[in-house]
Amino acid sequence: MSTFTMDTSTSRATPSPVPGKRTTVPAIRGRKANGKTEQPIVMLTAYTMRMAQLLDPHCDMLLVGDSLGQVIYGLPSTIPVTLEMMCNHGAAVVRGSWHALVAVDMPFGSYEGSPEQAFAAASRIMKETGCAAVKLEGGEAMAPTIAFLTQRGIPVIGHVGLTPQAVNVLGGYGARGRETREATKIIADAKAVDDAGAFCIVVEGVMEQIATDLSAKVAAPVIGIGASADCDGQVLVTEDMLGLFERTPRFVKRYADLAAEIGQAAATYAAEVRERSFPTADQTYRPK
Ligand code: KIV
């Protein structure tokens, strides 16, 4: 019997401190059995090595979300995000983590054209980052692509409901599924993604009842964001929950107020530089 345990971090320049212990796709998929998840799955976004190091001990999964377009690059939406950006940040997050499963978002325009285009982009992401999975947006229309990828060794996380890459079609970032027709379509999307082989499904910005119904209907774990506490897990954009932005969406709970702390630290530093009270002897090299 083989004793080999897959660990994408052990072959990298910075070996894992605990080789072989990285959370696997089957482990995440197996957290939901007979329609139930005993312990909800914890997921947060990460875009940098240091943030990954800080979040890793607490998370089952780290998502290198294309939300990095707005959060890191100050772009107006996720639409301009490139494969290169996702690969660079994905590799940094894999280097900064050893326990969580790292998934990387496929950026807009890199997978919608055809299953073959999606395979080329996803395999590049996996080769260049060492991540274990990719995430892509879309329901029924993307099901053949999800099946194509999973059958060829690429684990996929689906993403239904509010799909930010479709902002120009949707007309904004408002919650989805207020009308019955749209609610029915979101549930059909989740079912299609589930049947296609996604090992978990992100459901974003939907009426709570949709998330509850949908979680009960699909076999894969459902990770909610602006969805329902009944989902099999939750994800948030880390910078939102750390209070790094002035405006946070309704579904975000602020667990810290880092913007205020950073502002305070920068103001104290600036004052000390201006009055020459920094650096002091403690921060200065002098002959022994
Ligand atoms: O890009 C992202 O960060 C995401 C999460 C909000 C689920 O897709």
Coordinates of C-alpha atoms and ligand atoms in Angstrom, one line a residue:
M1 CA 0.0 0.0 0.0
S2 CA 1.3 3.4 -0.9
T3 CA 2.1 5.7 2.1
F4 CA 2.4 8.7 -0.2
T5 CA 0.2 11.6 0.9
M6 CA -0.2 14.5 -1.6
D7 CA 1.1 17.8 -0.3
T8 CA 1.6 20.4 -2.9
S9 CA 3.8 22.5 -0.6
T10 CA 6.6 19.9 0.0
S11 CA 8.0 20.2 -3.5
R12 CA 8.4 24.0 -3.2
A13 CA 11.4 26.1 -2.1
T14 CA 9.9 26.6 1.3
P15 CA 8.9 23.1 2.6
S16 CA 5.9 22.7 4.7
P17 CA 6.6 22.6 8.5
V18 CA 4.2 19.6 8.7
P19 CA 4.6 17.8 5.4
G20 CA 1.6 15.8 4.1
K21 CA -0.9 17.6 6.3
R22 CA -2.4 20.0 3.7
T23 CA -6.2 19.7 3.5
T24 CA -7.3 17.8 0.4
V25 CA -10.2 18.1 -2.0
P26 CA -11.7 14.7 -0.9
A27 CA -11.4 15.8 2.7
I28 CA -13.4 19.0 2.0
R29 CA -15.9 17.1 -0.2
G30 CA -16.2 14.4 2.5
R31 CA -17.2 17.0 5.2
K32 CA -20.8 16.8 3.8
A33 CA -22.3 13.3 4.1
N34 CA -25.9 12.4 3.7
G35 CA -26.8 16.0 3.1
K36 CA -25.2 17.1 6.4
T37 CA -22.0 18.9 7.5
E38 CA -21.2 18.4 11.1
Q39 CA -18.6 21.1 11.3
P40 CA -19.0 24.1 9.0
I41 CA -16.2 24.7 6.5
V42 CA -14.1 27.9 7.2
M43 CA -12.9 29.8 4.2
L44 CA -11.3 33.3 3.8
T45 CA -9.7 35.1 0.9
A46 CA -5.9 35.6 0.9
Y47 CA -3.8 37.3 -1.7
T48 CA -0.4 37.6 -0.1
M49 CA 2.2 35.3 1.6
R50 CA 2.0 37.0 5.0
M51 CA -1.8 37.1 5.1
A52 CA -1.9 33.4 4.2
Q53 CA 0.5 32.6 7.1
L54 CA -1.8 34.5 9.5
L55 CA -5.0 32.9 8.3
D56 CA -3.8 29.4 7.6
P57 CA -4.1 27.9 11.1
H58 CA -7.7 29.0 11.3
C59 CA -9.0 28.1 7.9
D60 CA -10.0 24.9 6.0
M61 CA -9.6 26.7 2.7
L62 CA -7.9 29.9 1.5
L63 CA -9.4 31.4 -1.6
V64 CA -7.2 33.6 -3.9
G65 CA -10.2 35.4 -5.1
D66 CA -10.3 37.6 -8.1
S67 CA -11.7 40.2 -5.7
L68 CA -8.0 41.0 -5.5
G69 CA -8.7 43.3 -8.5
Q70 CA -10.6 45.7 -6.3
V71 CA -8.8 44.9 -3.0
I72 CA -5.2 44.9 -4.1
Y73 CA -5.2 46.7 -7.4
G74 CA -7.9 49.3 -6.9
L75 CA -9.7 48.2 -10.1
P76 CA -13.4 49.0 -10.5
S77 CA -14.5 45.4 -10.9
T78 CA -13.0 41.9 -11.3
I79 CA -13.3 42.1 -15.1
P80 CA -9.8 43.4 -15.8
V81 CA -8.1 40.8 -13.6
T82 CA -5.6 38.7 -15.5
L83 CA -4.3 35.1 -15.3
E84 CA -0.9 36.5 -14.5
M85 CA -2.2 38.3 -11.4
M86 CA -4.0 35.2 -10.2
C87 CA -0.8 33.1 -10.7
N88 CA 1.4 35.5 -8.9
H89 CA -0.9 35.9 -5.9
G90 CA -1.8 32.2 -5.9
A91 CA 1.8 31.1 -5.7
A92 CA 2.4 33.6 -2.8
V93 CA -0.5 32.2 -0.9
V94 CA 0.6 28.6 -1.4
R95 CA 4.1 29.6 -0.1
G96 CA 2.5 31.1 3.0
S97 CA 0.3 28.2 3.9
W98 CA 0.7 24.6 4.9
H99 CA -2.6 23.4 6.3
A100 CA -5.4 25.0 4.3
L101 CA -6.5 23.9 0.8
V102 CA -5.7 26.7 -1.5
A103 CA -8.1 27.5 -4.4
V104 CA -7.5 30.1 -7.0
D105 CA -10.2 32.0 -9.0
M106 CA -10.2 31.7 -12.7
P107 CA -10.3 35.3 -14.0
F108 CA -12.9 36.7 -16.4
G109 CA -12.2 35.7 -20.0
S110 CA -9.9 32.8 -19.2
Y111 CA -12.5 30.0 -19.2
E112 CA -15.9 30.9 -20.7
G113 CA -14.9 30.4 -24.4
S114 CA -14.6 26.6 -24.3
P115 CA -13.8 23.7 -22.0
E116 CA -10.4 23.5 -23.8
Q117 CA -9.7 27.2 -23.1
A118 CA -10.6 26.6 -19.4
F119 CA -8.3 23.6 -19.2
A120 CA -5.4 25.6 -20.6
A121 CA -5.9 28.4 -18.1
A122 CA -6.7 26.1 -15.1
S123 CA -3.7 23.9 -15.7
R124 CA -1.4 27.0 -15.9
I125 CA -2.8 28.2 -12.6
M126 CA -2.2 24.8 -11.0
K127 CA 1.4 24.5 -12.4
E128 CA 2.4 28.0 -11.5
T129 CA 0.9 28.2 -8.1
G130 CA 0.8 24.7 -6.6
C131 CA -2.8 25.3 -5.6
A132 CA -5.2 22.3 -5.3
A133 CA -8.3 23.7 -7.0
V134 CA -9.7 26.5 -9.1
K135 CA -13.0 28.3 -8.8
L136 CA -15.1 29.6 -11.6
E137 CA -18.4 31.5 -11.8
G138 CA -21.5 30.3 -13.6
G139 CA -24.2 27.6 -13.4
E140 CA -25.9 25.5 -16.1
A141 CA -23.8 27.2 -18.9
M142 CA -20.5 26.3 -17.2
A143 CA -21.5 22.7 -16.2
P144 CA -19.9 21.1 -19.3
T145 CA -16.7 23.0 -18.5
I146 CA -16.7 21.9 -14.9
A147 CA -17.2 18.3 -16.0
F148 CA -14.3 18.6 -18.6
L149 CA -11.9 20.0 -15.9
T150 CA -12.8 17.5 -13.1
Q151 CA -12.5 14.5 -15.5
R152 CA -9.0 15.8 -16.4
G153 CA -7.6 16.2 -12.8
I154 CA -8.6 19.7 -12.0
P155 CA -10.8 20.1 -8.9
V156 CA -13.4 22.8 -9.4
I157 CA -15.3 25.0 -6.9
G158 CA -18.5 26.3 -8.5
H159 CA -19.9 29.8 -7.8
V160 CA -23.6 30.7 -8.3
G161 CA -26.1 33.4 -7.3
L162 CA -24.4 36.8 -7.4
T163 CA -21.5 36.3 -9.8
P164 CA -19.4 39.5 -9.9
Q165 CA -17.8 38.8 -13.2
A166 CA -21.3 39.1 -14.8
V167 CA -21.8 42.5 -13.3
N168 CA -22.5 44.0 -16.7
V169 CA -25.3 41.5 -17.3
L170 CA -26.7 41.7 -13.8
G171 CA -26.6 45.5 -13.7
G172 CA -25.0 45.6 -10.2
Y173 CA -24.0 43.7 -7.1
G174 CA -27.5 43.5 -5.5
A175 CA -28.7 40.3 -3.8
R176 CA -30.2 37.8 -6.3
G177 CA -33.3 35.7 -6.2
R178 CA -36.0 38.1 -5.0
E179 CA -38.3 36.8 -7.7
T180 CA -39.4 33.2 -8.0
R181 CA -38.1 32.7 -11.5
E182 CA -34.6 33.9 -10.6
A183 CA -34.6 31.8 -7.4
T184 CA -35.5 28.7 -9.4
K185 CA -32.7 29.5 -11.8
I186 CA -30.1 29.8 -9.1
I187 CA -31.1 26.5 -7.6
A188 CA -31.0 24.9 -11.1
D189 CA -27.5 26.4 -11.5
A190 CA -26.3 24.9 -8.3
K191 CA -27.7 21.5 -9.2
A192 CA -26.0 21.6 -12.6
V193 CA -22.7 22.5 -11.1
D194 CA -23.1 19.8 -8.5
D195 CA -24.0 17.2 -11.1
A196 CA -21.0 18.3 -13.2
G197 CA -18.6 17.3 -10.3
A198 CA -17.8 20.5 -8.5
F199 CA -16.4 19.5 -5.1
C200 CA -17.9 22.5 -3.4
I201 CA -20.1 25.4 -4.4
V202 CA -19.9 29.1 -3.4
V203 CA -23.3 30.7 -3.2
E204 CA -23.1 34.5 -3.1
G205 CA -25.6 37.2 -2.3
V206 CA -28.9 35.4 -2.4
M207 CA -32.1 35.4 -0.4
E208 CA -31.6 33.2 2.7
Q209 CA -34.3 30.7 1.7
I210 CA -32.5 30.0 -1.6
A211 CA -29.3 29.2 0.2
T212 CA -31.1 26.9 2.6
D213 CA -33.1 25.1 -0.2
L214 CA -30.0 24.8 -2.4
S215 CA -27.8 23.5 0.4
A216 CA -30.4 20.7 1.0
K217 CA -30.6 19.8 -2.7
V218 CA -26.9 19.5 -3.7
A219 CA -24.5 16.8 -2.6
A220 CA -21.4 19.0 -2.5
P221 CA -20.8 21.4 0.5
V222 CA -22.2 24.8 -0.1
I223 CA -20.0 27.8 1.1
G224 CA -22.1 30.9 1.7
I225 CA -21.3 34.6 1.4
G226 CA -24.3 36.8 2.0
A227 CA -26.3 33.6 2.0
S228 CA -27.3 31.7 5.1
A229 CA -25.9 30.3 8.4
D230 CA -27.4 27.0 7.3
C231 CA -24.8 26.6 4.5
D232 CA -22.1 24.0 4.9
G233 CA -19.5 26.7 5.3
Q234 CA -18.8 30.4 5.0
V235 CA -16.4 32.6 3.1
L236 CA -15.6 36.4 3.5
V237 CA -13.2 38.7 1.8
T238 CA -10.6 39.0 4.6
E239 CA -10.0 42.8 4.1
D240 CA -13.8 43.4 4.6
M241 CA -14.0 41.4 7.8
L242 CA -10.8 43.1 9.1
G243 CA -12.4 46.5 8.6
L244 CA -9.9 47.7 6.1
F245 CA -12.5 49.5 4.0
E246 CA -14.8 52.4 4.8
R247 CA -17.8 50.6 3.3
T248 CA -18.6 47.0 3.9
P249 CA -21.5 45.1 2.3
R250 CA -24.5 44.3 4.6
F251 CA -23.5 40.6 4.8
V252 CA -20.0 41.3 6.2
K253 CA -19.4 41.3 9.9
R254 CA -16.4 43.4 11.0
Y255 CA -14.2 41.3 13.3
A256 CA -11.6 44.1 13.6
D257 CA -11.1 47.7 12.8
L258 CA -7.6 47.6 11.2
A259 CA -8.1 50.7 9.1
A260 CA -8.4 52.8 12.3
E261 CA -5.4 51.0 13.8
I262 CA -3.2 51.5 10.7
G263 CA -4.2 55.2 10.5
Q264 CA -3.3 55.6 14.2
A265 CA 0.0 53.9 13.7
A266 CA 0.9 56.0 10.6
A267 CA -0.1 59.2 12.4
T268 CA 2.1 58.4 15.4
Y269 CA 5.0 57.5 13.1
A270 CA 4.6 60.7 11.1
A271 CA 4.5 62.9 14.3
E272 CA 7.6 61.2 15.7
V273 CA 9.5 61.6 12.4
R274 CA 8.6 65.3 12.3
E275 CA 9.6 66.0 15.8
R276 CA 12.8 63.8 15.5
S277 CA 11.8 61.5 18.3
F278 CA 12.1 58.5 16.0
P279 CA 14.5 56.7 15.6
T280 CA 15.7 56.6 19.2
A281 CA 18.9 54.9 20.5
D282 CA 17.0 51.6 20.5
Q283 CA 16.6 51.7 16.7
T284 CA 20.1 53.2 15.9
Y285 CA 23.4 51.3 15.2
R286 CA 26.3 52.6 17.3
P287 CA 29.8 51.2 17.9
K288 CA 29.8 48.7 20.8
Ligands
KIV1 O1 -13.3 36.8 -5.5 C1 -13.7 36.5 -4.4 O2 -13.1 36.9 -3.3 C2 -14.8 35.6 -4.3 C3 -15.4 35.4 -2.9 C4 -16.1 36.6 -2.5 C5 -16.3 34.2 -2.8 O3 -15.2 35.0 -5.2

